[in-house]
PDB file of C-alpha atoms in Angstrom:
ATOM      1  CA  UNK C   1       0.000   0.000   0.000  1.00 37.00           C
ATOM      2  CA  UNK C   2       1.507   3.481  -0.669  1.00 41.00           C
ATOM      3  CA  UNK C   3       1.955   6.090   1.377  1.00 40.00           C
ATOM      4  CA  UNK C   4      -0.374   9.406   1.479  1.00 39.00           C
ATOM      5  CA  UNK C   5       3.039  11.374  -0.182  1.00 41.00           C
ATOM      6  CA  UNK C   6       3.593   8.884  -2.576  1.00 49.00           C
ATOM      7  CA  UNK C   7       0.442   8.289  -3.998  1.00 51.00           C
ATOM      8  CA  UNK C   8       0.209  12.603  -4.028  1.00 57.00           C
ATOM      9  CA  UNK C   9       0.715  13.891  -7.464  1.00 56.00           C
ATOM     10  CA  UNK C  10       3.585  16.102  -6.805  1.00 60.00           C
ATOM     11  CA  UNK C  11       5.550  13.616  -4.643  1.00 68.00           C
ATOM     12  CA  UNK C  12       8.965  13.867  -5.527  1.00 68.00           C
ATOM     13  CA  UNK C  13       9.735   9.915  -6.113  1.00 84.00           C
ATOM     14  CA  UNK C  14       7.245  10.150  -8.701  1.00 94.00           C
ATOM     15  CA  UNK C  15       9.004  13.056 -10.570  1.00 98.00           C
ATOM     16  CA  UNK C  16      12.742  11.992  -9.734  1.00 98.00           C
ATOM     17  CA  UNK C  17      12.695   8.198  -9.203  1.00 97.00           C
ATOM     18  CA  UNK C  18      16.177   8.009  -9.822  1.00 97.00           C
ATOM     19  CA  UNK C  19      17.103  10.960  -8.302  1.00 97.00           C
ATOM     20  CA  UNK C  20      20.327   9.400  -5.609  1.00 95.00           C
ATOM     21  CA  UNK C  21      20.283  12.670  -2.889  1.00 97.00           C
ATOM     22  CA  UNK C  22      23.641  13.739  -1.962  1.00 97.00           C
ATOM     23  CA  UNK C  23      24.461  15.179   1.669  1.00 96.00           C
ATOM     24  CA  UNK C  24      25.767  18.650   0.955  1.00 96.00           C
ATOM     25  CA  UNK C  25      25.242  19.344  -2.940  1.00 97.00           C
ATOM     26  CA  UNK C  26      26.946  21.805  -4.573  1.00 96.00           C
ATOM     27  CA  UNK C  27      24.070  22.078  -7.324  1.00 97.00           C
ATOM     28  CA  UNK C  28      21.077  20.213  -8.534  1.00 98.00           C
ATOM     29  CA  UNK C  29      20.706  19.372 -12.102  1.00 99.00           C
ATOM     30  CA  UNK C  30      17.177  18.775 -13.552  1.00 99.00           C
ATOM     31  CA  UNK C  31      16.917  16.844 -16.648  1.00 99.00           C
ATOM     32  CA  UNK C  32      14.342  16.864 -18.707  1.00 99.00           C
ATOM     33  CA  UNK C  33      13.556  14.280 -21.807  1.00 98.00           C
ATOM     34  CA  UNK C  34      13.112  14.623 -25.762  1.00 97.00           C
ATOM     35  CA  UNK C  35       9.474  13.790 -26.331  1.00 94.00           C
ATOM     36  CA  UNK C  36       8.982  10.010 -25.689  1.00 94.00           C
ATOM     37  CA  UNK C  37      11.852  10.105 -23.446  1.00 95.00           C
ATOM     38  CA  UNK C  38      12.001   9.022 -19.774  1.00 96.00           C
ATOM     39  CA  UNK C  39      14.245   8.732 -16.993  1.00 98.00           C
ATOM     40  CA  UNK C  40      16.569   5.779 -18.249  1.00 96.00           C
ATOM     41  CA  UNK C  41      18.531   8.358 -20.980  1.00 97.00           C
ATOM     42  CA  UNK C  42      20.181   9.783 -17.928  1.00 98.00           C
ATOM     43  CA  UNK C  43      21.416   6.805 -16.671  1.00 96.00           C
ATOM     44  CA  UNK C  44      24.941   6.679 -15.445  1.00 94.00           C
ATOM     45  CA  UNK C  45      25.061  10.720 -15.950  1.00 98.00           C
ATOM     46  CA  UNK C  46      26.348  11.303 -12.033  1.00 96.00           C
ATOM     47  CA  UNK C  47      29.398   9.631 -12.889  1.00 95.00           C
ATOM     48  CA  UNK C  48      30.319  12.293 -15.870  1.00 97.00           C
ATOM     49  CA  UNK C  49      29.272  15.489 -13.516  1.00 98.00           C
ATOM     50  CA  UNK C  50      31.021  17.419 -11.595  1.00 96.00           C
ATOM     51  CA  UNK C  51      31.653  16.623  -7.771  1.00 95.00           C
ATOM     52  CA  UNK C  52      29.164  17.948  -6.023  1.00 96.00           C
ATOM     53  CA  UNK C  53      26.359  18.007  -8.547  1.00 98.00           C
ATOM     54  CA  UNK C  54      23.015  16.074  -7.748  1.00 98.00           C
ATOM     55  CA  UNK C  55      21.395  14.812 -11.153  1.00 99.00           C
ATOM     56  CA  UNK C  56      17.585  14.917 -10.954  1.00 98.00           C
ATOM     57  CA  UNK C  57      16.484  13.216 -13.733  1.00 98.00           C
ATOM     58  CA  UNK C  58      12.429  14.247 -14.169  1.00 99.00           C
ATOM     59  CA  UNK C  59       9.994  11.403 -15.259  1.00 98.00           C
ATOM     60  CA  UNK C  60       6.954  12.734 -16.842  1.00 98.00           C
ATOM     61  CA  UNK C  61       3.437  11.130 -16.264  1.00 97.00           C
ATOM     62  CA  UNK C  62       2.613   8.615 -18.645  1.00 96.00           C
ATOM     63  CA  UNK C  63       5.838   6.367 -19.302  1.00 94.00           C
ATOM     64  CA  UNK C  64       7.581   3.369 -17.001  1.00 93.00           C
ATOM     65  CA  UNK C  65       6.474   3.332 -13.840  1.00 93.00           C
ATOM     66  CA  UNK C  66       3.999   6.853 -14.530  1.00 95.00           C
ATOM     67  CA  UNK C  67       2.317   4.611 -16.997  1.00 92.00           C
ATOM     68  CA  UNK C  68      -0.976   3.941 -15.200  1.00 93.00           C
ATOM     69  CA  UNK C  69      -1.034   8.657 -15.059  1.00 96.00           C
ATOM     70  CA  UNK C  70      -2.953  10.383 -18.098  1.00 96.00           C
ATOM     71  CA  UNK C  71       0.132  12.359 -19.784  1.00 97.00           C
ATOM     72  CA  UNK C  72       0.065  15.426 -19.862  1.00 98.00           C
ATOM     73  CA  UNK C  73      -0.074  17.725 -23.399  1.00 97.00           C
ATOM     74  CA  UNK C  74      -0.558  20.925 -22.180  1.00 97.00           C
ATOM     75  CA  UNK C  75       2.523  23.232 -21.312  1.00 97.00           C
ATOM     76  CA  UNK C  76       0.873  25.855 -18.833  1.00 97.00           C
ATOM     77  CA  UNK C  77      -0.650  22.381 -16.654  1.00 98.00           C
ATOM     78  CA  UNK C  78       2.880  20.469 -16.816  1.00 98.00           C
ATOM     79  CA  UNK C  79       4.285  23.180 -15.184  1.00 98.00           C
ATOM     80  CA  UNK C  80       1.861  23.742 -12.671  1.00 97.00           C
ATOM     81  CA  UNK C  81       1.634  19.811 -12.049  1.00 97.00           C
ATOM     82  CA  UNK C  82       6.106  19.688 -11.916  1.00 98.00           C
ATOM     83  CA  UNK C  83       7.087  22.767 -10.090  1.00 97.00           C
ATOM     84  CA  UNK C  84       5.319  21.812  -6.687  1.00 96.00           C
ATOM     85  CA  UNK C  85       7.614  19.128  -6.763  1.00 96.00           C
ATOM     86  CA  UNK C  86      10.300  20.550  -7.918  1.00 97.00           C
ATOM     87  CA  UNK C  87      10.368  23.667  -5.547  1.00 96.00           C
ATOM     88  CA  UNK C  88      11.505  22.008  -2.183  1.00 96.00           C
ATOM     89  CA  UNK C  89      14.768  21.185  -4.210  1.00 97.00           C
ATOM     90  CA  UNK C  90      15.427  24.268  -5.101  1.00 97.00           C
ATOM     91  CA  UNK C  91      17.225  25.480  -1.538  1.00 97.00           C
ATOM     92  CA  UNK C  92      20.446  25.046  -3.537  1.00 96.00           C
ATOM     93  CA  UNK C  93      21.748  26.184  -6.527  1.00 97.00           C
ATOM     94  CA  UNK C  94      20.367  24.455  -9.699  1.00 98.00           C
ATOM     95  CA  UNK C  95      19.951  24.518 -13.389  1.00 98.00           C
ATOM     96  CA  UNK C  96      17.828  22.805 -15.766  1.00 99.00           C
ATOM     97  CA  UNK C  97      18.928  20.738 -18.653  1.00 99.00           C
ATOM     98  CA  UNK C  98      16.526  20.598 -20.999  1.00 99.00           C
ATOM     99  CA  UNK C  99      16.711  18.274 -24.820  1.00 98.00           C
ATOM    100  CA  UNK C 100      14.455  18.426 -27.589  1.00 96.00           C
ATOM    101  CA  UNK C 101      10.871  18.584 -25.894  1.00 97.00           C
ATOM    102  CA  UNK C 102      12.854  19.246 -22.857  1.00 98.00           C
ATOM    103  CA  UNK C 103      13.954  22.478 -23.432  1.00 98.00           C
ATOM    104  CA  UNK C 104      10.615  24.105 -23.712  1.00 98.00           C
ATOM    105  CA  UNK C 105      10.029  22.795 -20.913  1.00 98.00           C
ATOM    106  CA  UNK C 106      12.955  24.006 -19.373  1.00 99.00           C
ATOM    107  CA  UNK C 107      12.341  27.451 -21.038  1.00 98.00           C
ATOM    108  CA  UNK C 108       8.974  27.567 -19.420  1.00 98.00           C
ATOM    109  CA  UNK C 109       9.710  26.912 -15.860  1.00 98.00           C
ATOM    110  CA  UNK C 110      12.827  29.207 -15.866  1.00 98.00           C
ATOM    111  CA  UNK C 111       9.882  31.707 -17.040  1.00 98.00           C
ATOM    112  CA  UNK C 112       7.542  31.168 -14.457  1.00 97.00           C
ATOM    113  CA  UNK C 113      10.047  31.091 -11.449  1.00 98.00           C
ATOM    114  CA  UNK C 114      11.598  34.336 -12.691  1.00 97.00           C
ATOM    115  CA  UNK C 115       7.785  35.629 -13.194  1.00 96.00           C
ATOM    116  CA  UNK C 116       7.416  34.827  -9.502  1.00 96.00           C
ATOM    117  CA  UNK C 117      10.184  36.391  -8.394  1.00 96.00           C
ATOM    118  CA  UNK C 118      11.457  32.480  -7.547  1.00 96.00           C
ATOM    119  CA  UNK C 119      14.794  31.266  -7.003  1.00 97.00           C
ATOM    120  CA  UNK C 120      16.431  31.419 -10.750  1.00 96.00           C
ATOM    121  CA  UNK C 121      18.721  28.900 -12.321  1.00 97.00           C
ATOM    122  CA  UNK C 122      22.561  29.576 -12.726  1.00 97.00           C
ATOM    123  CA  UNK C 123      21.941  28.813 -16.378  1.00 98.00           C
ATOM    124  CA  UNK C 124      19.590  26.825 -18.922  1.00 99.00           C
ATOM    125  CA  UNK C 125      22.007  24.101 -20.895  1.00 99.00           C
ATOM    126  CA  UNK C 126      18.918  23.419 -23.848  1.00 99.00           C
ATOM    127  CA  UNK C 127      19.655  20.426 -26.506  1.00 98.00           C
ATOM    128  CA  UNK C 128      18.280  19.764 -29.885  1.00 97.00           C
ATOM    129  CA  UNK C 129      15.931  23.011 -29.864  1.00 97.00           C
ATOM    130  CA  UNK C 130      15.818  26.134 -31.460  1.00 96.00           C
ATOM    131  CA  UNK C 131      13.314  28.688 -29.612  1.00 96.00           C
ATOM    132  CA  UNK C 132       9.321  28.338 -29.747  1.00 94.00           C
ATOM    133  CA  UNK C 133       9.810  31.515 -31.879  1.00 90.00           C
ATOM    134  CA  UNK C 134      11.672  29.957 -34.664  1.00 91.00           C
ATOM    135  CA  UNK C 135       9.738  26.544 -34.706  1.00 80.00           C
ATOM    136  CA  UNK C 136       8.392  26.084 -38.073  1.00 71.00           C
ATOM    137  CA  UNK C 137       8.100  22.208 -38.005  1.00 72.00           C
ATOM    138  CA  UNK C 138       4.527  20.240 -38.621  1.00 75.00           C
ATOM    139  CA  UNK C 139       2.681  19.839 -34.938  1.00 84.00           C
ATOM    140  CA  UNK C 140       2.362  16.303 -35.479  1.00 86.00           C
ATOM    141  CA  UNK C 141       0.558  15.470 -32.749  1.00 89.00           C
ATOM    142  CA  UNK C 142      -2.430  16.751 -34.754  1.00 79.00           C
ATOM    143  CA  UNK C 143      -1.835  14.076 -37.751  1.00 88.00           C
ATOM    144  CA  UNK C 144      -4.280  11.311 -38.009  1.00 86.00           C
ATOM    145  CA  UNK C 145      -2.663   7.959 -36.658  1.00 87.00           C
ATOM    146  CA  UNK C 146      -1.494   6.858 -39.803  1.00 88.00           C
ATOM    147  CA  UNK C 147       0.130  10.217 -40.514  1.00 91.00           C
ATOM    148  CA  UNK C 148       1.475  10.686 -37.378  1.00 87.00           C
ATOM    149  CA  UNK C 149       3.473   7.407 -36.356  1.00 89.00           C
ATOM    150  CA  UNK C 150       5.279   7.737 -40.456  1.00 88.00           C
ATOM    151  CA  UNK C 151       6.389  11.271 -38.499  1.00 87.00           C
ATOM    152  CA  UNK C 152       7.564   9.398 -35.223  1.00 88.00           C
ATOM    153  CA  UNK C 153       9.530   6.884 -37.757  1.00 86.00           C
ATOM    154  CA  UNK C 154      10.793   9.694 -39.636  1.00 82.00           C
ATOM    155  CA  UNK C 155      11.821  11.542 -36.129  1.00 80.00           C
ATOM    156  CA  UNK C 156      13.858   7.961 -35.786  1.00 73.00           C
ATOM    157  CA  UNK C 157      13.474   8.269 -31.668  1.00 74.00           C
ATOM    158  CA  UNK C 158      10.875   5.480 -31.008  1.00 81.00           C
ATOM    159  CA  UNK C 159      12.126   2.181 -31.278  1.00 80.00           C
ATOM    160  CA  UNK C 160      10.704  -0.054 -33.953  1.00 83.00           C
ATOM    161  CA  UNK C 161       9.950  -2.939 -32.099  1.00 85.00           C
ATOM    162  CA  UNK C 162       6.983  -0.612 -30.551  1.00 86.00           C
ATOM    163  CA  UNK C 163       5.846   0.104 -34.444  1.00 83.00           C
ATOM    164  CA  UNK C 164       5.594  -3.720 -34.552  1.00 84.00           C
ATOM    165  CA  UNK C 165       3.504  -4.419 -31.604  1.00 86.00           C
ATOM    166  CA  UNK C 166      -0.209  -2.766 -32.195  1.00 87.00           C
ATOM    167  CA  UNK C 167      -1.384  -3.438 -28.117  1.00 87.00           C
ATOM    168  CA  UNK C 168       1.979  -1.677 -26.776  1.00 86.00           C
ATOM    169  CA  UNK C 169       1.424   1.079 -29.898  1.00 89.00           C
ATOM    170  CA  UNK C 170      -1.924   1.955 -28.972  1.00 90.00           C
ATOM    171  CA  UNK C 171       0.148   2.380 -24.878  1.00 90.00           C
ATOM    172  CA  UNK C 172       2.841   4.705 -25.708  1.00 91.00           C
ATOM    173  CA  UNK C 173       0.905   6.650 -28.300  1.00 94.00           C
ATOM    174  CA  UNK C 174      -0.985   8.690 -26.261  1.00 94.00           C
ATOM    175  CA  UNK C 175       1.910   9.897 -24.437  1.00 96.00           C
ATOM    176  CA  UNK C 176       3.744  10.649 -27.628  1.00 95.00           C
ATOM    177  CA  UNK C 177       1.175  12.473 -28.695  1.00 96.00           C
ATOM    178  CA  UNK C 178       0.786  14.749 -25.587  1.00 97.00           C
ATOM    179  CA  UNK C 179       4.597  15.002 -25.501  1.00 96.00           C
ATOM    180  CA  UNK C 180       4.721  16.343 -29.368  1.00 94.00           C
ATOM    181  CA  UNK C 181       2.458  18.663 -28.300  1.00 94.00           C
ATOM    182  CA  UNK C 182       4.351  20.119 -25.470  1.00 96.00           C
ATOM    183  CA  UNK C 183       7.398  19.914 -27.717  1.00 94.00           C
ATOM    184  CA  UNK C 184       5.159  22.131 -30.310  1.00 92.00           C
ATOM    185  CA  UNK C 185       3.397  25.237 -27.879  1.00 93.00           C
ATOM    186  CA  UNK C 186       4.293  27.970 -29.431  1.00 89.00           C
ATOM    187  CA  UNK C 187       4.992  31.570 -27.459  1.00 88.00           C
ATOM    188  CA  UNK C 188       2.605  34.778 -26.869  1.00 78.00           C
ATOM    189  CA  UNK C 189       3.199  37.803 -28.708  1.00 78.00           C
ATOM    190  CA  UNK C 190       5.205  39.112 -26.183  1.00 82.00           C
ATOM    191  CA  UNK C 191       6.899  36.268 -24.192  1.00 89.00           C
ATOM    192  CA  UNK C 192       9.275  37.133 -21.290  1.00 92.00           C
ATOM    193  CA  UNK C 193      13.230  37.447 -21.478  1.00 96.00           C
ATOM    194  CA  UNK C 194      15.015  35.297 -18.830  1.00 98.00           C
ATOM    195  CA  UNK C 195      17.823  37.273 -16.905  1.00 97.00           C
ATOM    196  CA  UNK C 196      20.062  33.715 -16.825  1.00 97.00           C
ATOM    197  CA  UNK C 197      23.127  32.675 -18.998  1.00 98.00           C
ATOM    198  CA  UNK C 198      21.789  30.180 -21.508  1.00 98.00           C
ATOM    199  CA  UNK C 199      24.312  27.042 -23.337  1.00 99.00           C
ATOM    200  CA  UNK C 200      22.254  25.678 -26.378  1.00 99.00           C
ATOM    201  CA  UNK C 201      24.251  22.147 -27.895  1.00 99.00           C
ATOM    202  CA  UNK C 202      22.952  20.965 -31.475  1.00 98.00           C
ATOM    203  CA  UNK C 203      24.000  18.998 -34.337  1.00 98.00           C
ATOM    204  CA  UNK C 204      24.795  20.006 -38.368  1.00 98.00           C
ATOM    205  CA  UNK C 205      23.288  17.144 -38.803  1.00 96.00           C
ATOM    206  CA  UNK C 206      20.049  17.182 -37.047  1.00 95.00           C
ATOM    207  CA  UNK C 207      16.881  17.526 -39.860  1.00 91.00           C
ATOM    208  CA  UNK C 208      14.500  18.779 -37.139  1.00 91.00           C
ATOM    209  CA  UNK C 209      16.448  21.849 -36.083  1.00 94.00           C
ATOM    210  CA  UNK C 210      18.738  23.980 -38.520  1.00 94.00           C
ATOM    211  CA  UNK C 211      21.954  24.807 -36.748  1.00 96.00           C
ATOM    212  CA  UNK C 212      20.797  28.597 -37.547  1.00 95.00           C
ATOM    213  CA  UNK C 213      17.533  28.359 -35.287  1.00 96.00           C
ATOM    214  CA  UNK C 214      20.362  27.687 -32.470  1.00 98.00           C
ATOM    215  CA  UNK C 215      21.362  31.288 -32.376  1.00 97.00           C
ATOM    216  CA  UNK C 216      18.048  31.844 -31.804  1.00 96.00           C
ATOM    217  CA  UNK C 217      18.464  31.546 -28.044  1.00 98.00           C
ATOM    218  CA  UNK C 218      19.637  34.521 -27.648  1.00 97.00           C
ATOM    219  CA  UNK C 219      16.705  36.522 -27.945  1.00 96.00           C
ATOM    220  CA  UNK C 220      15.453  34.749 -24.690  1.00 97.00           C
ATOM    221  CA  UNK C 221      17.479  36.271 -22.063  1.00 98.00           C
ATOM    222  CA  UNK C 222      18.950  39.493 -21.379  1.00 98.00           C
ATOM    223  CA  UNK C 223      21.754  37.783 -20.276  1.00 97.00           C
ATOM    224  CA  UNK C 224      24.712  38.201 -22.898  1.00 96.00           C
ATOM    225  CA  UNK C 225      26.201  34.917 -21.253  1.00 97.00           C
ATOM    226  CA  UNK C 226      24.781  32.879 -24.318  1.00 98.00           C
ATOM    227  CA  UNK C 227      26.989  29.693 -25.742  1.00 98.00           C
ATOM    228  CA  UNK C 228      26.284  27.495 -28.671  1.00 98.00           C
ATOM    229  CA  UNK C 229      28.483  23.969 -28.668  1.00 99.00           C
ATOM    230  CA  UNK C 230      28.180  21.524 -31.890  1.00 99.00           C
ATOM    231  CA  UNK C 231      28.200  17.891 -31.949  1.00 98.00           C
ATOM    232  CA  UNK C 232      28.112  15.025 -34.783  1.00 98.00           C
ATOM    233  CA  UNK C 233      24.649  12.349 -34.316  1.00 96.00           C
ATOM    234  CA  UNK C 234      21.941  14.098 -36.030  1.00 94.00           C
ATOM    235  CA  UNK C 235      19.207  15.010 -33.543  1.00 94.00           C
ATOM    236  CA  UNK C 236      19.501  12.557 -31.071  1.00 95.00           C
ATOM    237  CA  UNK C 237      23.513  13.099 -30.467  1.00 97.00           C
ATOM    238  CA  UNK C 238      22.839  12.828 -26.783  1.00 97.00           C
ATOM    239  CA  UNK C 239      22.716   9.257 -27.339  1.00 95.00           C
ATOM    240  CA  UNK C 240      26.194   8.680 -29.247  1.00 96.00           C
ATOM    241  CA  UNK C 241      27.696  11.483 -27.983  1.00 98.00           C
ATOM    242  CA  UNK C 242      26.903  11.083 -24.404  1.00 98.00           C
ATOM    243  CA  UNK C 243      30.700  11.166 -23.068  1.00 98.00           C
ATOM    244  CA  UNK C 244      31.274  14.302 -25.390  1.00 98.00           C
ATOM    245  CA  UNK C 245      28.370  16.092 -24.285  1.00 99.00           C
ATOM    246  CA  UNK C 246      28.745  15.790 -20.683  1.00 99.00           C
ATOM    247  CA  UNK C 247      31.986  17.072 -20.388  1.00 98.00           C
ATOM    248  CA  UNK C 248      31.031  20.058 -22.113  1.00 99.00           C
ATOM    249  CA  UNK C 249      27.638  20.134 -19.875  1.00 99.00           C
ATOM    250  CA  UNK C 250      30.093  19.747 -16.429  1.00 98.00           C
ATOM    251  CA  UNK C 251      32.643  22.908 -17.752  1.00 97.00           C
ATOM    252  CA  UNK C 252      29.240  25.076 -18.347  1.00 98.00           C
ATOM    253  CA  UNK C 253      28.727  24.047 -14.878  1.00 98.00           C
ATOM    254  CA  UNK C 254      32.069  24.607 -13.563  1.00 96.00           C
ATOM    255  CA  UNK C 255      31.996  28.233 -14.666  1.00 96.00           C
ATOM    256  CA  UNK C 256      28.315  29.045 -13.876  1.00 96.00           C
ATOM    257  CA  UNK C 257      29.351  27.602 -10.202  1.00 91.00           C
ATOM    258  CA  UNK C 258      32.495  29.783 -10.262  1.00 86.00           C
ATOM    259  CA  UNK C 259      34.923  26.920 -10.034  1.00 51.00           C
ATOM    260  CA  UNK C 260      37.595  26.249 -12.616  1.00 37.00           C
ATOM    261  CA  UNK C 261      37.184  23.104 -14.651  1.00 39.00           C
TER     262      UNK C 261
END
């Protein structure tokens, strides 16, 4: 039987089941998935970090052991759903890392802390994304089933053994759905600027986001602490370039922390 704060909807071992607590963390890192993504990509990421840094990988309703909870496909309710949970955590320093779907997500609770006058990140490290301002891409998520799993092939993130299986399909595709369509919100007319340093990594190679849209980060913060980093792998390069990418990830750290690498 489970516990009155586990079965709550923003207990924290539902949002960061494999979140290992350290005793006197330097910073917290939040990680947030591509769309379909869960927990498991962040596997074995502690060991790549700095010392000091707690990884708090964030599993979304809907997937593993969240499979039983409706996803969520709305932007403005994730948020409101993920930062009760995420607020006790935030009595250190932190910073989100956010890839693909991830970094709007990223983007849009950075927004709503700072519009709350709320503890703010030491930085936003965003993969695979250009800005909700340059997205120009298809919102899938509204395709007819057909349609819209020959985009998830196409998007090559979903592994084909699910394409094979109709009964686990018809599981996951509600969640992919709702996670495309987080992936796809699109900003007001006049969205806020954060006031944090932002490091955006992408690919040449990636056919969802042109290297260009990148530089697009920079109209998001008034900061003028804005990097852009490059990697080979096409869109998901977090997957083969996992070593790469988190030493670049723990010297944005370093400096935002103030320590050299």
């Amino acid at each position: 039987m489970q516990s009155a704060s586990n079965s709550s909807p923003h207990a924290p071992d539902r949002w960061f089941p494999t979140r290992k607590p350290l005793t006197d963390p330097r910073l917290r890192l939040f990680c947030l998935p591509f769309a379909g993504g869960s927990v498991a990509i962040y596997n074995h990421w502690s060991q790549g970090l700095p010392a000091g840094v707690e990884l708090c990988p964030v599993q979304l309703p809907g997937r593993e052991r969240r499979l039983s909870e409706k996803p969520i496909g709305d932007l403005a309710a994730l948020v409101d759903a993920l930062l009760p949970a995420i607020a006790p955590l935030l009595d250190r320093p932190f910073a989100f890392f956010g890839y693909s779907m991830g970094a709007r997500i990223s983007l849009e609770l950075a927004r709503r802390l700072q519009a709350r006058n709320g503890p703010r990140p030491v930085g936003l490290l965003l993969g695979a994304a250009g800005p909700p301002s340059l997205n120009t891409r298809e919102p899938i998520h509204l395709l007819p089933e057909a349609e819209f799993i020959a985009e998830l092939r196409r998007y090559d993130g979903t592994p084909e053994e699910i394409f094979q299986h109709r009964e686990l399909l018809e599981l996951v595709l509600p969640m992919l759905r709702a996670d495309f369509g987080i992936a796809f919100t699109g900003d007001g007319p006049q969205p806020p600027r954060l006031e944090v340093p932002i490091s955006v990594v992408g690919s040449p190679e990636d056919k969802h986001v042109p290297t260009a849209n990148l530089e697009g980060w920079r109209n998001e913060t008034r900061s003028e602490d804005v990097r852009v980093r490059l990697f080979p792998g096409g869109h998901f390069f977090i997957k083969s370039q996992r070593d790469a990418l988190l030493a670049y990830i723990s010297e944005e750290l370093n400096r935002w922390m103030g320590r050299a690498p």
